[in-house]
XYZ file of C-alpha atoms in Angstrom:
95
model
C 201.720 36.668 127.213
C 203.001 39.045 129.878
C 200.906 41.953 131.102
C 203.438 44.477 129.787
C 203.392 42.918 126.310
C 199.586 42.943 126.352
C 199.687 46.640 127.253
C 201.996 47.349 124.292
C 199.700 45.425 121.934
C 196.644 47.337 123.173
C 198.432 50.666 122.721
C 199.411 49.773 119.163
C 195.886 48.660 118.283
C 193.988 51.488 119.962
C 196.446 54.373 120.222
C 196.727 54.753 116.468
C 192.963 54.633 115.983
C 191.856 57.217 118.528
C 190.868 60.723 117.479
C 190.260 63.493 119.960
C 187.717 66.271 119.898
C 188.582 69.277 122.073
C 185.631 70.370 124.157
C 184.256 73.908 123.909
C 185.721 74.818 127.307
C 189.217 74.179 125.912
C 190.307 72.292 129.013
C 189.445 68.735 128.042
C 189.002 66.381 125.112
C 186.736 63.494 124.298
C 188.375 60.567 122.550
C 186.686 58.555 119.812
C 187.646 55.303 118.103
C 186.922 55.805 114.393
C 187.893 52.493 112.772
C 187.273 53.429 109.124
C 188.808 56.898 109.273
C 192.124 55.431 110.405
C 192.436 53.660 107.040
C 193.248 56.996 105.408
C 196.988 57.624 105.227
C 198.432 60.657 106.977
C 199.629 63.609 104.912
C 200.758 66.929 106.420
C 199.336 68.722 103.355
C 196.042 66.820 103.214
C 193.012 69.034 102.471
C 190.455 66.556 103.894
C 189.176 66.855 107.464
C 186.668 65.541 109.950
C 184.100 67.532 111.858
C 181.821 66.729 114.778
C 178.225 67.877 114.316
C 174.720 66.797 115.262
C 173.679 63.736 113.249
C 171.407 64.416 110.298
C 169.191 61.477 111.287
C 169.014 62.338 115.017
C 170.094 65.820 116.105
C 170.256 64.723 119.759
C 173.307 62.600 118.861
C 176.703 63.691 117.598
C 178.249 62.253 114.426
C 181.656 62.510 112.822
C 181.676 63.618 109.201
C 184.739 63.081 107.016
C 184.795 65.896 104.476
C 186.739 66.151 101.230
C 188.540 69.481 101.165
C 189.302 69.002 97.458
C 188.070 66.844 94.593
C 189.008 63.166 94.918
C 189.583 61.402 91.609
C 188.359 57.829 91.231
C 191.083 55.403 92.283
C 193.183 58.009 94.087
C 194.373 57.670 97.662
C 192.351 59.364 100.385
C 194.515 61.055 102.987
C 193.885 62.505 106.414
C 195.762 65.104 108.455
C 196.519 63.576 111.886
C 198.220 66.749 113.070
C 201.693 67.917 112.079
C 204.011 64.908 112.283
C 207.674 64.703 111.474
C 208.479 61.591 109.405
C 210.268 59.791 112.257
C 207.365 60.430 114.652
C 204.828 59.244 112.059
C 206.810 56.018 111.556
C 207.086 55.457 115.311
C 203.406 56.125 116.049
C 201.667 54.775 112.931
C 204.109 52.389 111.257
């Protein structure tokens, strides 16, 4: 496998699973790999969201909480808002 093909494979595996958290100073971001959150399908109108807060079990650490912004019926799909994406961009980036 060529190095360039390996780079493409890594981008496809990691690039679609990385979420960023803007820092308070507004000049930088921290990136997190959240492997279960990426299972939620993108929807521009999705009411659900994630938030970064101190962990309930250890306030010296930071946790990511996925929060339902509306009731979720049993058996229904759980969506996530990845940021406004046009359909062609969503297909290109997330498949």
